[in-house]
Amino acid sequence: MCGIIGYRGEREAQPVILSGLKKLEYRGYDSAGVAIIGDEGLGIEKMEGKIAQLEDALVKSPKSGKVGIGHTRWATHGEPNDVNAHPHQGCTDRYGLVHNGIIENHRRLRKELESRDHEFSSDTDTEVLIHLIEEQEGSLEEKVRAALGEVDGTFAIAVVDADTPGKIVGARRGSPLVVGSTDDEQFIASDVPAILDYTKEIIYLEDNQIVSLAGSGIEITDFEGGEAEATTRTIDWDPVAAQKEGYKHFMLKEINEQPQAVGDTLRGRGFTDGGLKMDEGELREKDVAKAEKIFIVACGTSYYAGRVAKYVWEEYLDIPIEVEIGSEFRYRNPPLDENSLVVGVSQSGETADTLAGLEKSREADATIASVVNVLGSTVTRRSDAVLYTHAGPEIGVASTKAFTSQLVALSLLGLEIARMKGKVTVSEAKKAAGKLSRAPGLLQEQLENVDRIKELAEVFYEKDDFLFLGRDVLYPVALEGALKLKEISYIHAEGYPAGELKHGPIALIDENMPVVALITKNSVYDKVYSNIEEVRARKGKIIVFTDELTEDTKSIADELIHLPRADKVLTPLIFTVPLQLLAYQVAVLRGTDVDQPRNLAKSVTVE
Ligand code: AGP
């Protein structure tokens, strides 16, 4: 997820663009740049680093002009550096383009363009767009329309052309883009906060629309060139609220971004005869085929994602899969050697204990793959192969969209490992991966439970303890649900395998102990049910989340949330969202700092 902005009007464009980029920094902050059309043509300044560093550079070398675009980046293709920063140019220095989204067919387009003597300067997917545009004929709008007709994937773009100095052209498909205007100026941006200081009348572009900002005003057309309508709204948010798109907290915004985050993580990824393509590095078949054991190394929520993966991977892998907490793994003497496959899981890619576990693995000549959300982060540089989650920046300390994105990325990685070990064929891997395509829709459905979850929270938010129970693939989901609740509401909460109750925790059960029971119709359904009956017999308050709505589950529950049933690989995703919402609603009622809970940091880069 990146932030783009454009301005044309009577003011100097640079300060407008910089102030807008600062309001978009929550969308990405690993590099930034501007392109401004002045008397000497197009002036570009772009660099790795935060917007403040770009601002310092522009103080030394200001770009004068009243038309320009800007970008703040969250890298998805091409690590953060000066060359990969936007705006991008093509073969000439005439154009500047900024982009938010993922171009799925960028490799093929790049090959075709290079065969037509286009020379590329960056490793990004974005750069293909400006090379396509500069090949076209006609007006800037016509060039953009023709070029985007070649593109698969998602985009929100803004383009300037030094030979058409008074104009900015934008377009969107699958990534947000808004425009605004006053009497003599127009604005375009990824999101409202960037332009809210100048106008509250916001036009939300729809998918497959092209917008032209010119002296004559704003013109919106569709991809066939016909006139198009778009929604105009009067925004009464303050800029900070607008960064959360009206949500009260970044955590709630990010919970609601999960369909998009998981969709983006799955987008453009599939099994060809050559298997699943890694984003960086290479998972060598011979290394994986010889692996006699797998270690998944992670911390916190990422560790729970690894625990879920173990259950899913054991469906088709028959070698030991150990899921290890980084801080323990790094100091033990695990049986690591050149026949070990180690998988690091990390949202930030900077967690010290996970990194130490990977370094230990490297010293033992293990093969290392990683699932990471931040491009170019340290974990990726300690790995032979990387599969990125495309969850975008996760601002809330409590991990939500990164977790569900990790679940689908790990499912794909597990299938590739099984394919390399000859446990599944490419077509079996394709079929299994195809089940994941339902994930965004199922996640969206669970977000509609919010009112019922609020009711639940109102009943239980003053409790001092919670127990979360699950079996099989829902046991790590119970652990994650307990972590979400404890880390943002400060209520003591524990996740337990339901079968362990009689080995101790049942002593905790009384009428003051809410027990969250995760029950799915699988091979251990009856076992979980009888565990919950034990709780019922001791007057525990039982909150059942289940995909099996029967007289049994209704009779055993004090509160029941009915969830859709789906394939095992999707069940953790379905059950996680209501637990995230429960933790969030309880924390809001308890008045804690949801986005920055006490004592916690977003990335634990020290031991
Ligand atoms: C989860 O909500 C926490 N923020 C924390 O447990 C986090 O998952 C853990 O610190 C690991 O972080 P990472 O994914 O960036 O490595």
Short mmCIF file of N, CA and C in Angstrom, two decimals, residues 293-297 313 320-324 329 332 334-337 340-344 361 366 369:
data_model
loop_
_atom_site.label_atom_id
_atom_site.label_comp_id
_atom_site.label_asym_id
_atom_site.label_seq_id
_atom_site.Cartn_x
_atom_site.Cartn_y
_atom_site.Cartn_z
N LYS A 293 13.56 -32.50 8.23
CA LYS A 293 12.70 -31.88 9.26
C LYS A 293 12.55 -30.41 8.93
N ILE A 294 11.45 -29.86 9.43
CA ILE A 294 11.14 -28.43 9.19
C ILE A 294 11.01 -27.74 10.55
N PHE A 295 11.61 -26.57 10.66
CA PHE A 295 11.43 -25.72 11.84
C PHE A 295 10.79 -24.41 11.37
N ILE A 296 9.68 -24.07 11.98
CA ILE A 296 9.08 -22.75 11.74
C ILE A 296 9.43 -21.88 12.95
N VAL A 297 10.13 -20.77 12.72
CA VAL A 297 10.64 -19.94 13.83
C VAL A 297 9.98 -18.57 13.79
N TRP A 313 0.06 -28.09 7.07
CA TRP A 313 1.14 -28.76 6.34
C TRP A 313 1.16 -30.26 6.60
N PRO A 320 8.86 -34.35 10.38
CA PRO A 320 8.58 -33.56 11.57
C PRO A 320 8.55 -32.06 11.27
N ILE A 321 7.54 -31.39 11.77
CA ILE A 321 7.41 -29.93 11.62
C ILE A 321 7.36 -29.33 13.02
N GLU A 322 8.45 -28.69 13.43
CA GLU A 322 8.52 -28.10 14.77
C GLU A 322 8.28 -26.59 14.66
N VAL A 323 7.35 -26.08 15.42
CA VAL A 323 7.11 -24.63 15.44
C VAL A 323 7.77 -24.07 16.69
N GLU A 324 8.73 -23.18 16.49
CA GLU A 324 9.61 -22.76 17.58
C GLU A 324 9.45 -21.28 17.91
N PHE A 329 14.26 -20.98 20.85
CA PHE A 329 15.00 -21.72 19.81
C PHE A 329 16.46 -21.27 19.75
N ARG A 332 18.60 -22.93 22.51
CA ARG A 332 18.59 -24.38 22.69
C ARG A 332 19.60 -24.99 21.74
N PRO A 334 18.83 -27.33 19.08
CA PRO A 334 17.93 -28.13 18.25
C PRO A 334 18.71 -28.91 17.21
N PRO A 335 18.18 -30.01 16.74
CA PRO A 335 18.89 -30.86 15.76
C PRO A 335 18.91 -30.22 14.37
N LEU A 336 19.62 -29.09 14.27
CA LEU A 336 19.71 -28.34 13.01
C LEU A 336 20.89 -28.85 12.19
N ASP A 337 20.68 -29.04 10.88
CA ASP A 337 21.82 -29.37 10.02
C ASP A 337 21.45 -29.04 8.57
N SER A 340 17.98 -29.58 7.28
CA SER A 340 16.85 -28.89 7.93
C SER A 340 16.34 -27.80 7.01
N LEU A 341 15.03 -27.63 7.00
CA LEU A 341 14.40 -26.50 6.30
C LEU A 341 13.81 -25.61 7.40
N VAL A 342 14.27 -24.36 7.44
CA VAL A 342 13.81 -23.42 8.48
C VAL A 342 12.97 -22.33 7.81
N VAL A 343 11.80 -22.06 8.39
CA VAL A 343 10.91 -21.02 7.85
C VAL A 343 10.73 -19.93 8.91
N GLY A 344 11.18 -18.72 8.58
CA GLY A 344 11.00 -17.58 9.49
C GLY A 344 9.69 -16.88 9.15
N SER A 361 20.31 -21.00 12.38
CA SER A 361 20.01 -21.98 11.31
C SER A 361 21.04 -21.86 10.19
N ALA A 366 21.43 -24.85 7.32
CA ALA A 366 20.03 -25.17 6.99
C ALA A 366 19.59 -24.32 5.80
N ALA A 369 13.75 -20.26 4.41
CA ALA A 369 12.73 -19.49 3.68
C ALA A 369 12.05 -18.58 4.69
#
